[in-house]
Short mmCIF file of C-alpha atoms in Angstrom, two decimals:
data_model
loop_
_atom_site.label_atom_id
_atom_site.label_comp_id
_atom_site.label_asym_id
_atom_site.label_seq_id
_atom_site.Cartn_x
_atom_site.Cartn_y
_atom_site.Cartn_z
CA MET A 8 -17.46 -12.87 -82.67
CA THR A 9 -18.58 -16.29 -81.42
CA ALA A 10 -18.98 -14.74 -77.96
CA LEU A 11 -21.15 -11.99 -79.46
CA ALA A 12 -23.18 -14.58 -81.37
CA GLY A 13 -23.64 -16.47 -78.10
CA GLU A 14 -25.07 -13.36 -76.44
CA HIS A 15 -27.48 -12.81 -79.32
CA LEU A 16 -28.44 -16.50 -79.11
CA THR A 17 -29.23 -16.09 -75.42
CA ASP A 18 -31.45 -13.14 -76.29
CA LEU A 19 -33.13 -15.22 -78.99
CA LYS A 20 -33.77 -18.10 -76.59
CA ARG A 21 -35.68 -15.77 -74.28
CA ALA A 22 -38.14 -15.21 -77.13
CA PHE A 23 -38.93 -18.95 -77.13
CA HIS A 24 -41.04 -18.47 -74.00
CA ALA A 25 -43.28 -15.76 -75.48
CA PRO A 26 -46.98 -16.72 -75.40
CA ASP A 27 -47.35 -15.97 -79.13
CA ILE A 28 -44.15 -17.66 -80.29
CA GLY A 29 -46.16 -19.88 -82.66
CA HIS A 30 -47.77 -16.87 -84.32
CA GLN A 31 -44.44 -14.98 -84.59
CA ALA A 32 -42.49 -17.94 -85.98
CA ALA A 33 -45.12 -18.64 -88.65
CA ARG A 34 -44.42 -15.35 -90.41
CA PRO A 35 -42.64 -15.62 -93.79
CA SER A 36 -39.98 -13.14 -92.66
CA VAL A 37 -38.99 -15.42 -89.76
CA ARG A 38 -38.75 -18.46 -92.04
CA ALA A 39 -36.54 -16.46 -94.39
CA GLU A 40 -34.23 -15.42 -91.53
CA LEU A 41 -34.07 -19.03 -90.31
CA ALA A 42 -33.09 -20.10 -93.81
CA GLN A 43 -30.34 -17.47 -93.81
CA LEU A 44 -29.03 -18.62 -90.42
CA SER A 45 -29.11 -22.23 -91.62
CA HIS A 46 -27.05 -21.20 -94.66
CA VAL A 47 -24.42 -19.63 -92.36
CA LEU A 48 -24.32 -22.84 -90.31
CA VAL A 49 -23.84 -24.88 -93.51
CA ARG A 50 -20.88 -22.69 -94.46
CA TYR A 51 -19.39 -23.12 -90.97
CA HIS A 52 -19.68 -26.91 -91.06
CA ASP A 53 -18.27 -27.06 -94.61
CA GLN A 54 -15.21 -25.06 -93.52
CA ILE A 55 -14.71 -27.29 -90.48
CA ALA A 56 -14.99 -30.39 -92.68
CA THR A 57 -12.26 -29.10 -95.01
CA GLY A 58 -10.05 -27.64 -92.28
CA PHE A 59 -10.55 -24.10 -93.63
CA GLY A 60 -8.37 -25.06 -96.59
CA VAL A 61 -5.31 -25.67 -94.41
CA PRO A 62 -3.50 -29.04 -94.06
CA HIS A 63 -4.93 -30.89 -91.07
CA THR A 64 -5.24 -34.32 -89.50
CA GLN A 65 -8.05 -36.54 -90.77
CA ASP A 66 -8.62 -38.71 -87.68
CA HIS A 67 -11.02 -38.53 -84.70
CA GLY A 68 -14.14 -38.41 -86.92
CA VAL A 69 -14.71 -34.73 -86.15
CA ARG A 70 -14.56 -33.54 -89.75
CA ASP A 71 -16.73 -36.40 -90.96
CA ALA A 72 -19.32 -35.38 -88.36
CA ALA A 73 -19.14 -31.79 -89.63
CA ARG A 74 -19.69 -33.02 -93.19
CA ARG A 75 -22.74 -35.09 -92.20
CA ALA A 76 -24.16 -32.24 -90.11
CA SER A 77 -23.69 -29.87 -93.05
CA ALA A 78 -25.76 -32.14 -95.30
CA LEU A 79 -28.56 -32.30 -92.72
CA ILE A 80 -28.63 -28.51 -92.20
CA ASN A 81 -28.58 -27.96 -95.95
CA GLN A 82 -31.63 -30.23 -96.24
CA ALA A 83 -33.38 -28.15 -93.57
CA GLU A 84 -32.48 -24.94 -95.40
CA GLN A 85 -34.25 -26.19 -98.53
CA LEU A 86 -37.35 -27.00 -96.47
CA LEU A 87 -37.40 -23.54 -94.90
CA GLY A 88 -37.55 -21.85 -98.28
CA PRO A 89 -35.73 -18.87 -99.81
CA ARG A 90 -33.38 -16.77 -97.72
CA SER A 91 -34.15 -13.21 -96.64
CA THR A 92 -33.51 -10.42 -99.14
CA THR A 93 -34.79 -7.44 -97.14
CA GLU A 94 -32.39 -4.90 -95.70
CA THR A 95 -34.41 -4.43 -92.50
CA PRO A 96 -35.97 -7.30 -90.53
CA GLU A 97 -39.75 -7.17 -90.55
CA SER A 98 -40.29 -8.25 -86.92
CA VAL A 99 -38.53 -8.30 -83.58
CA LEU A 100 -38.02 -12.07 -83.74
CA ALA A 101 -36.63 -11.81 -87.28
CA GLU A 102 -34.22 -9.13 -86.08
CA LYS A 103 -32.94 -11.35 -83.26
CA ILE A 104 -32.32 -14.19 -85.72
CA ARG A 105 -30.49 -11.85 -88.11
CA CYS A 106 -28.22 -10.62 -85.29
CA VAL A 107 -27.11 -14.21 -84.69
CA SER A 108 -26.54 -14.74 -88.42
CA ILE A 109 -24.43 -11.59 -88.80
CA ALA A 110 -22.27 -12.32 -85.75
CA LEU A 111 -21.66 -15.92 -86.81
CA GLY A 112 -20.98 -14.88 -90.40
CA CYS A 113 -18.43 -12.26 -89.36
CA GLY A 114 -16.69 -14.80 -87.14
CA LEU A 115 -16.53 -17.26 -90.01
CA ASP A 116 -15.05 -14.63 -92.33
CA LEU A 117 -12.39 -13.80 -89.76
CA LEU A 118 -11.42 -17.45 -89.37
CA ALA A 119 -11.39 -18.04 -93.13
CA SER A 120 -9.18 -14.97 -93.69
CA HIS A 121 -6.24 -16.87 -92.17
CA ALA A 122 -6.35 -19.52 -94.91
CA PRO A 123 -4.69 -18.97 -98.32
CA THR A 124 -7.07 -18.07 -101.15
CA THR A 125 -4.61 -19.03 -103.90
CA LEU A 126 -1.94 -21.70 -104.27
CA THR A 127 0.85 -19.13 -104.06
CA GLU A 128 -0.51 -17.21 -101.07
CA PRO A 129 0.91 -18.36 -97.70
CA ALA A 130 -1.30 -19.16 -94.75
CA SER A 131 -1.15 -17.02 -91.62
CA ALA A 132 0.74 -18.08 -88.49
CA ASP A 133 -2.57 -18.84 -86.75
CA ALA A 134 -3.91 -21.05 -89.55
CA PRO A 135 -2.59 -24.36 -88.07
CA THR A 136 -4.37 -23.58 -84.79
CA ILE A 137 -7.63 -22.85 -86.61
CA ALA A 138 -7.33 -26.08 -88.61
CA ALA A 139 -6.42 -28.23 -85.59
CA THR A 140 -8.72 -31.06 -84.55
CA ASP A 141 -9.24 -29.57 -81.09
CA THR A 142 -10.39 -26.32 -82.64
CA ALA A 143 -12.82 -28.18 -84.92
CA ARG A 144 -14.23 -30.01 -81.91
CA SER A 145 -14.64 -26.77 -79.97
CA LEU A 146 -16.38 -25.04 -82.88
CA LEU A 147 -18.76 -27.97 -83.39
CA HIS A 148 -19.67 -27.85 -79.72
CA GLN A 149 -20.55 -24.14 -79.94
CA LEU A 150 -22.46 -24.48 -83.22
CA SER A 151 -24.65 -27.26 -81.83
CA ASP A 152 -26.45 -24.72 -79.63
CA HIS A 153 -27.23 -22.50 -82.61
CA THR A 154 -28.43 -25.47 -84.68
CA ALA A 155 -30.71 -26.64 -81.87
CA ALA A 156 -32.18 -23.12 -81.53
CA VAL A 157 -32.99 -23.02 -85.26
CA ALA A 158 -34.61 -26.46 -84.92
CA HIS A 159 -36.77 -25.25 -82.04
CA LEU A 160 -38.02 -22.25 -84.00
CA ALA A 161 -38.51 -24.24 -87.22
CA LYS A 162 -40.93 -26.49 -85.34
CA HIS A 163 -43.27 -23.47 -84.87
CA THR A 164 -43.15 -22.23 -88.48
CA GLY A 165 -46.05 -24.43 -89.60
CA GLY A 166 -46.62 -26.10 -92.96
CA PRO A 167 -43.90 -28.05 -94.76
CA SER A 168 -41.14 -25.88 -93.26
CA SER A 169 -41.81 -27.27 -89.77
CA THR A 170 -40.38 -30.62 -90.92
CA ALA A 171 -36.97 -28.91 -91.04
CA SER A 172 -36.75 -29.28 -87.29
CA ARG A 173 -35.98 -33.01 -87.49
CA PRO A 174 -32.77 -32.83 -89.63
CA LEU A 175 -31.71 -29.77 -87.64
CA LEU A 176 -32.06 -31.60 -84.32
CA THR A 177 -30.16 -34.56 -85.76
CA ALA A 178 -27.35 -32.24 -86.86
CA ALA A 179 -27.31 -30.55 -83.44
CA VAL A 180 -26.98 -33.90 -81.64
CA LEU A 181 -24.27 -35.01 -84.07
CA SER A 182 -22.28 -31.81 -83.53
CA ARG A 183 -22.77 -32.00 -79.76
CA VAL A 184 -21.56 -35.61 -79.51
CA PHE A 185 -18.46 -35.13 -81.64
CA GLY A 186 -17.82 -31.73 -80.09
CA GLU A 187 -17.63 -33.09 -76.55
CA ASN A 188 -14.26 -32.72 -74.87
CA GLU A 189 -13.19 -32.83 -71.23
CA ARG A 190 -11.36 -29.54 -71.56
CA PRO A 191 -12.21 -27.21 -74.42
CA PRO A 192 -8.84 -25.93 -75.73
CA ILE A 193 -10.15 -22.60 -77.00
CA ASN A 194 -12.42 -20.28 -75.06
CA PRO A 195 -14.10 -17.25 -76.63
CA VAL A 196 -12.55 -13.93 -75.64
CA PRO A 197 -15.02 -12.11 -73.37
CA LEU A 198 -16.32 -8.81 -74.69
CA HIS A 199 -14.64 -5.74 -73.21
CA ARG A 200 -17.71 -4.47 -71.42
CA THR A 201 -18.32 -3.19 -67.92
CA PRO A 202 -20.98 -5.33 -66.21
CA GLU A 203 -23.87 -3.95 -64.24
CA ARG A 204 -23.47 -3.67 -60.48
CA ILE A 205 -24.75 -6.63 -58.45
CA PRO A 206 -25.56 -5.33 -54.95
CA PRO A 207 -24.64 -7.73 -52.12
CA LYS A 208 -27.51 -9.47 -50.40
CA VAL A 209 -27.65 -11.45 -47.18
CA GLY A 210 -27.61 -15.22 -47.65
CA GLU A 211 -25.80 -15.43 -50.98
CA ASN A 212 -24.39 -18.86 -51.80
CA LEU A 213 -20.77 -19.25 -52.91
CA THR A 214 -21.57 -19.13 -56.62
CA GLU A 215 -23.64 -15.96 -56.27
CA ALA A 216 -20.93 -14.36 -54.15
CA ILE A 217 -18.22 -15.16 -56.70
CA VAL A 218 -20.32 -13.75 -59.54
CA GLY A 219 -20.80 -10.54 -57.57
CA ILE A 220 -17.09 -10.36 -56.71
CA ASP A 221 -16.15 -10.78 -60.37
CA ALA A 222 -18.56 -7.99 -61.36
CA SER A 223 -17.13 -5.59 -58.76
CA ILE A 224 -13.55 -6.36 -59.81
CA ARG A 225 -14.32 -5.81 -63.51
CA ARG A 226 -16.04 -2.53 -62.68
CA LEU A 227 -12.99 -1.39 -60.70
CA GLN A 228 -10.75 -2.35 -63.60
CA ASN A 229 -12.90 -0.41 -66.10
CA PRO A 230 -14.35 2.56 -64.20
CA THR A 231 -17.28 4.35 -65.83
CA THR A 232 -16.88 7.50 -63.72
CA PRO A 233 -13.75 9.68 -63.40
CA GLY A 234 -11.78 9.46 -60.20
CA SER A 235 -10.85 12.26 -57.86
CA ILE A 236 -8.56 12.93 -54.93
CA ALA A 237 -11.27 11.82 -52.51
CA THR A 238 -11.95 8.72 -54.61
CA TRP A 239 -8.34 7.55 -54.71
CA ARG A 240 -7.99 8.27 -51.02
CA TYR A 241 -11.00 6.01 -50.35
CA LEU A 242 -9.74 3.31 -52.76
CA ALA A 243 -6.39 3.18 -50.96
CA ARG A 244 -8.19 2.46 -47.70
CA ALA A 245 -10.39 -0.10 -49.42
CA ALA A 246 -7.34 -1.82 -50.93
CA ALA A 247 -5.76 -2.13 -47.48
CA ILE A 248 -8.95 -3.76 -46.13
CA ILE A 249 -9.11 -6.11 -49.13
CA CYS A 250 -5.50 -7.18 -48.57
CA ASP A 251 -6.22 -7.82 -44.88
CA LEU A 252 -9.24 -9.96 -45.74
CA ASN A 253 -7.25 -11.86 -48.35
CA SER A 254 -4.46 -12.46 -45.82
CA LYS A 255 -7.01 -13.92 -43.41
CA THR A 256 -8.45 -16.10 -46.18
CA ILE A 257 -5.05 -17.44 -47.27
CA LEU A 258 -4.11 -18.13 -43.63
CA HIS A 259 -7.35 -20.10 -43.22
CA LEU A 260 -6.63 -22.09 -46.39
CA THR A 261 -3.20 -22.89 -44.97
CA ARG A 262 -4.81 -24.31 -41.83
CA ARG A 263 -7.15 -26.36 -43.99
CA MET A 264 -4.21 -27.84 -45.88
CA GLU A 265 -2.71 -28.77 -42.51
CA GLU A 266 -5.94 -30.55 -41.59
CA LEU A 267 -5.89 -32.42 -44.92
CA SER A 268 -2.17 -33.26 -44.45
CA GLU A 269 -1.39 -31.58 -47.79
CA ASP A 270 2.14 -30.73 -46.69
CA HIS A 271 3.40 -29.80 -50.16
CA HIS A 272 0.87 -26.91 -50.32
CA ILE A 273 1.47 -25.48 -46.85
CA ALA A 274 4.84 -23.85 -47.59
CA ASN A 275 3.48 -22.13 -50.72
CA LEU A 276 0.49 -20.70 -48.88
CA LYS A 277 2.62 -19.50 -45.96
CA GLN A 278 4.81 -17.61 -48.41
CA VAL A 279 1.68 -16.02 -49.88
CA THR A 280 0.49 -15.00 -46.40
CA HIS A 281 3.75 -13.20 -45.64
CA SER A 282 3.73 -11.46 -49.02
CA ALA A 283 0.06 -10.43 -48.62
CA ARG A 284 0.81 -8.88 -45.23
CA ARG A 285 3.64 -6.87 -46.77
CA THR A 286 1.28 -5.68 -49.49
CA SER A 287 -1.25 -4.65 -46.86
CA GLY A 288 1.47 -2.76 -45.02
CA ARG A 289 2.34 -0.88 -48.21
CA TRP A 290 -1.26 0.23 -48.60
CA LYS A 291 -1.42 1.35 -44.98
CA ALA A 292 1.64 3.52 -45.58
CA ILE A 293 -0.21 5.13 -48.49
CA ILE A 294 -3.23 5.74 -46.23
CA ARG A 295 -1.03 7.48 -43.64
CA ARG A 296 0.32 9.75 -46.38
CA TRP A 297 -3.19 10.53 -47.64
CA ASP A 298 -4.33 11.37 -44.11
CA THR A 299 -1.90 14.30 -44.04
CA TYR A 300 -3.97 16.05 -46.75
CA ASP A 301 -7.42 17.56 -46.65
CA SER A 302 -10.37 15.32 -47.52
CA PHE A 303 -11.41 17.28 -50.67
CA GLY A 304 -15.05 16.18 -50.54
CA HIS A 305 -16.67 12.79 -51.04
CA PRO A 306 -15.49 9.96 -53.30
CA ALA A 307 -17.22 9.21 -56.59
CA ALA A 308 -20.20 6.95 -55.97
CA GLY A 309 -19.37 4.41 -58.69
CA LEU A 310 -15.83 3.41 -57.73
CA ALA A 311 -16.41 3.73 -54.00
CA THR A 312 -19.56 1.60 -54.21
CA ASP A 313 -17.80 -1.11 -56.22
CA ALA A 314 -14.93 -1.23 -53.72
CA SER A 315 -17.41 -1.38 -50.85
CA ASP A 316 -19.31 -4.27 -52.51
CA LEU A 317 -16.05 -6.16 -52.95
CA ILE A 318 -15.10 -5.68 -49.31
CA ILE A 319 -18.49 -6.85 -48.07
CA ARG A 320 -18.47 -10.04 -50.15
CA LEU A 321 -14.86 -10.92 -49.32
CA GLY A 322 -15.66 -10.38 -45.63
CA ARG A 323 -18.74 -12.60 -45.77
CA LEU A 324 -16.71 -15.23 -47.59
CA ILE A 325 -14.43 -15.70 -44.57
CA HIS A 326 -16.62 -14.65 -41.59
CA THR A 327 -19.52 -16.58 -40.06
CA ASP A 328 -21.81 -13.54 -39.97
CA ALA A 329 -23.93 -13.70 -43.15
CA ALA A 330 -24.64 -9.96 -42.83
CA TRP A 331 -21.03 -8.95 -42.13
CA THR A 332 -20.07 -5.36 -42.93
CA PRO A 333 -16.81 -3.49 -42.21
CA SER A 334 -17.58 -1.58 -39.02
CA PRO A 335 -16.13 -1.29 -35.51
CA ARG A 336 -18.86 -3.59 -34.20
CA ALA A 337 -18.41 -6.21 -36.94
CA SER A 338 -17.96 -9.82 -35.89
CA TYR A 339 -14.47 -11.21 -36.34
CA GLN A 340 -15.45 -14.86 -35.94
CA VAL A 341 -14.27 -16.75 -39.01
CA LYS A 342 -15.68 -19.88 -40.59
CA PRO A 343 -14.12 -23.25 -39.71
CA PRO A 344 -11.47 -24.20 -42.28
CA ASP A 345 -13.42 -27.28 -43.41
CA GLN A 346 -16.47 -25.10 -44.10
CA LEU A 347 -14.49 -22.56 -46.10
CA ALA A 348 -12.76 -25.20 -48.25
CA PRO A 349 -14.01 -28.79 -47.83
CA ALA A 350 -11.55 -30.12 -50.45
CA THR A 351 -8.42 -29.02 -52.27
CA THR A 352 -10.43 -28.02 -55.35
CA ASP A 353 -12.53 -25.70 -53.17
CA ALA A 354 -9.35 -24.18 -51.77
CA ALA A 355 -8.18 -23.47 -55.33
CA ARG A 356 -11.50 -21.79 -56.10
CA ILE A 357 -11.37 -19.55 -53.02
CA ALA A 358 -7.70 -18.73 -53.65
CA THR A 359 -8.54 -17.71 -57.23
CA VAL A 360 -11.09 -15.22 -55.87
CA ALA A 361 -8.38 -13.74 -53.64
CA LEU A 362 -6.00 -13.61 -56.60
CA LYS A 363 -8.50 -11.56 -58.62
CA ALA A 364 -8.96 -9.20 -55.67
CA PHE A 365 -5.19 -8.71 -55.38
CA GLU A 366 -5.05 -7.92 -59.09
CA ALA A 367 -7.81 -5.33 -58.65
CA CYS A 368 -5.77 -3.68 -55.88
CA ASN A 369 -2.73 -3.62 -58.13
CA ILE A 370 -4.74 -1.96 -60.89
CA ILE A 371 -5.77 0.70 -58.38
CA ALA A 372 -2.09 1.20 -57.54
CA ALA A 373 -1.21 1.52 -61.22
CA HIS A 374 -4.00 4.03 -62.01
CA HIS A 375 -3.25 6.51 -59.24
CA ARG A 376 -1.57 9.21 -61.29
CA THR A 377 -4.72 11.24 -61.93
CA ALA A 378 -5.29 11.87 -58.24
CA ILE A 379 -1.60 12.49 -57.58
CA ASN A 380 -1.44 14.99 -60.45
CA ASP A 381 -4.42 16.85 -59.05
CA LEU A 382 -2.84 16.80 -55.63
CA ALA A 383 0.43 18.09 -57.07
CA VAL A 384 -1.34 21.01 -58.77
CA ILE A 385 -3.05 21.96 -55.52
CA GLY A 386 0.26 21.72 -53.65
CA VAL A 387 2.06 23.90 -56.20
CA LEU A 388 -0.68 26.53 -56.11
CA GLN A 389 -0.59 26.65 -52.33
CA ARG A 390 3.20 27.08 -52.32
CA GLN A 391 2.94 29.77 -54.99
CA GLN A 392 0.59 31.73 -52.79
CA GLN A 393 3.04 31.52 -49.90
CA ARG A 394 6.29 31.91 -51.84
CA PRO A 395 5.86 33.04 -55.45
CA THR A 396 8.60 31.81 -57.79
CA PHE A 397 9.23 31.55 -61.52
CA SER A 398 10.06 27.83 -61.39
CA PRO A 399 7.51 26.06 -59.16
CA ARG A 400 8.43 22.53 -58.14
CA VAL A 401 6.33 19.58 -57.20
CA PRO A 402 6.37 19.18 -53.41
CA ALA A 403 8.58 16.40 -52.09
CA SER A 404 5.57 14.85 -50.33
CA ILE A 405 3.94 14.22 -53.72
CA ARG A 406 7.04 12.49 -55.01
CA GLN A 407 7.09 10.37 -51.85
CA LEU A 408 3.44 9.38 -52.38
CA LEU A 409 4.24 8.44 -55.97
CA GLY A 410 7.11 6.28 -54.72
CA LEU A 411 4.80 4.58 -52.23
CA TYR A 412 2.35 3.68 -54.97
CA GLU A 413 5.09 2.31 -57.22
CA ALA A 414 6.51 0.23 -54.35
CA THR A 415 3.03 -1.06 -53.55
CA GLU A 416 2.47 -2.11 -57.15
CA THR A 417 5.80 -3.97 -57.17
CA GLN A 418 4.94 -5.72 -53.92
CA GLY A 419 1.49 -6.56 -55.29
CA ILE A 420 3.03 -8.25 -58.32
CA GLU A 421 5.13 -10.37 -55.98
CA THR A 422 2.01 -11.41 -54.06
CA ILE A 423 0.08 -12.16 -57.25
CA THR A 424 2.91 -14.31 -58.57
CA ALA A 425 3.27 -16.26 -55.31
CA LEU A 426 -0.47 -16.87 -55.01
CA GLY A 427 -0.77 -17.79 -58.68
CA ARG A 428 1.95 -20.42 -58.30
CA ALA A 429 0.20 -21.79 -55.23
CA ILE A 430 -3.07 -22.06 -57.16
CA GLU A 431 -1.32 -23.91 -59.98
CA ALA A 432 -0.13 -26.47 -57.45
CA LEU A 433 -3.56 -26.71 -55.81
CA SER A 434 -5.64 -27.07 -58.96
CA THR A 435 -3.97 -30.00 -60.68
CA HIS A 436 -7.43 -31.49 -61.33
CA THR A 437 -9.19 -28.20 -62.17
CA PRO A 438 -7.41 -26.76 -65.23
CA SER A 439 -9.73 -23.74 -65.40
CA HIS A 440 -8.27 -22.29 -62.18
CA THR A 441 -4.74 -22.99 -63.43
CA ASP A 442 -5.38 -21.20 -66.72
CA GLU A 443 -6.91 -18.22 -64.96
CA ALA A 444 -4.04 -17.95 -62.48
CA ARG A 445 -1.45 -18.09 -65.26
CA LEU A 446 -3.28 -15.42 -67.22
CA ILE A 447 -3.41 -13.07 -64.21
CA ILE A 448 0.29 -13.65 -63.49
CA ARG A 449 1.22 -12.95 -67.09
CA ARG A 450 -0.98 -9.88 -67.20
CA SER A 451 0.49 -8.43 -64.00
CA THR A 452 4.14 -9.15 -64.73
CA ALA A 453 3.89 -7.92 -68.33
CA LYS A 454 2.91 -4.43 -67.14
CA SER A 455 6.06 -4.06 -65.08
CA ALA A 456 8.53 -6.01 -67.19
CA THR A 457 9.47 -3.24 -69.58
CA THR A 458 8.20 -0.04 -71.09
CA GLN A 459 6.86 0.30 -74.62
CA GLY A 460 9.84 2.46 -75.52
CA ALA A 461 12.26 -0.23 -74.45
CA LEU A 462 10.32 -2.80 -76.44
CA ALA A 463 10.43 -0.61 -79.54
CA ALA A 464 14.20 -0.11 -79.22
CA ALA A 465 14.97 -3.76 -78.57
CA GLY A 466 15.39 -4.64 -82.24
CA PHE A 467 17.82 -1.88 -83.12
CA PRO A 468 21.57 -2.45 -83.39
CA LYS A 469 22.05 0.44 -81.01
CA PRO A 470 19.64 1.65 -78.32
CA ILE A 471 17.63 4.66 -79.44
CA GLY A 472 18.47 6.44 -76.21
CA ASP A 473 22.19 6.35 -77.04
CA CYS A 474 21.54 7.68 -80.52
CA LEU A 475 19.52 10.57 -79.19
CA ALA A 476 22.15 11.36 -76.55
CA GLU A 477 24.84 11.57 -79.22
CA SER A 478 22.85 13.92 -81.43
CA ARG A 479 21.62 16.17 -78.62
CA PRO A 480 23.38 19.59 -78.76
CA GLN A 481 25.33 20.54 -75.68
CA VAL A 482 24.21 24.02 -74.56
CA GLN A 483 25.53 25.73 -71.48
CA ARG A 484 22.90 27.24 -69.24
CA ALA A 485 23.34 30.34 -67.11
CA SER A 486 22.90 29.87 -63.41
CA PRO A 487 20.00 31.63 -61.65
CA ALA A 488 22.48 33.90 -59.83
CA GLY A 489 24.10 35.03 -63.05
CA ARG A 490 27.59 33.78 -62.12
CA GLU A 491 28.00 32.43 -65.64
CA GLY A 492 26.79 35.59 -67.31
CA ASN A 493 30.05 35.92 -69.26
CA ALA A 494 29.82 32.37 -70.62
CA ARG A 495 29.99 32.24 -74.40
CA ARG A 496 26.63 31.76 -76.00
CA PRO A 497 26.13 29.50 -79.00
CA SER A 498 26.44 31.43 -82.22
CA ALA A 499 23.46 31.74 -84.49
CA PRO A 500 23.48 29.56 -87.56
#
């Protein structure tokens, strides 16, 4: 909910630059919504000051800062006047403020629900984390932005209410100072939403390229259009190209580590290079299998476009040609290693991009069943036309393609794990890359570790499969040729 409140706050900040912001903010409905948002901020700071009613440490001055900020915001709330009582906001600006209030209020209610409401009620397992000093510091840091935004708007309200901006700014500075931390321990969970496509453009800097790569990967992970046989055929070819580009990138990072005399990183990256080449080989085997079938039309524009964008940006990341595209006449001249990764931290950043791309390829490998099922249906229908039978079977070629995909996914997990470990070693001074690598490793290995059925049966004294096998009735079946026609049939109950 704090992430959602942050998005609404960003939308609200855009309204600050409107030419008539002074006229909009002076409306009584806006002052009432600002008073309501201030009240939510007071409640937040009061809960932080008391540790959400859970035992907590009293040091570091964080909770005292929350208490002082709460008093300042409460003073500003009184200056702004009565809170809003209308069900529907009376202006666009008032609606934006109310969206922030609702999102923050819901987040506060969720956090407070972990604390006991009575002396006999136990706290939840997550309550100590919520009451921890690091959590209080992180929350103060986030709330300072909201407090500063209210202060900025209060300054335009006119009359006595405009004086509320001073205590609000003081509270925002107080929360910001005591909320500072070198490494925030808790990050908001990003909303599960597919981003808009960011088309590649010539001359993108590294930050712009990485943002575009992340958008393409997230779109591939959460497709908005259904796949098809032609789509999965195209994605298999795209995955092979991505793996080849990643192999070239990791090899170049290995050479850069040699130039920097970082011997303890070279062995890890060489292992990743070998594993990436094996993954690429697996994808090429899938392509050869796909090439034995008809094309079945054109791939879906959404998924194919996202894969193409990813290929273009990964290629331009490693090649000198700023307008590089995958074509027979494309330039294969790569950037010098010191230009690709001037320092070890840069190498960790580039390697993390490759890690995300490998994960996207593995997701493609895991989501292939739709196309294979369609292909199996077509194969069965074709065989039925040639040789009609009462028990049609899936062609062996389909089962082989399924096996290729499963082997590719397994090999991809091996590559992801090896590269993730290498990034952990590289990014000792950049914890964000380490955290991201660990998360991707955990996410990839968890999918293949065990099935949901096995997890459900793990707590039973006896595996469910054994219990079902014991209770399954043993019924003899007649052979197709009728050689067991005289076998005794089970009697009716």
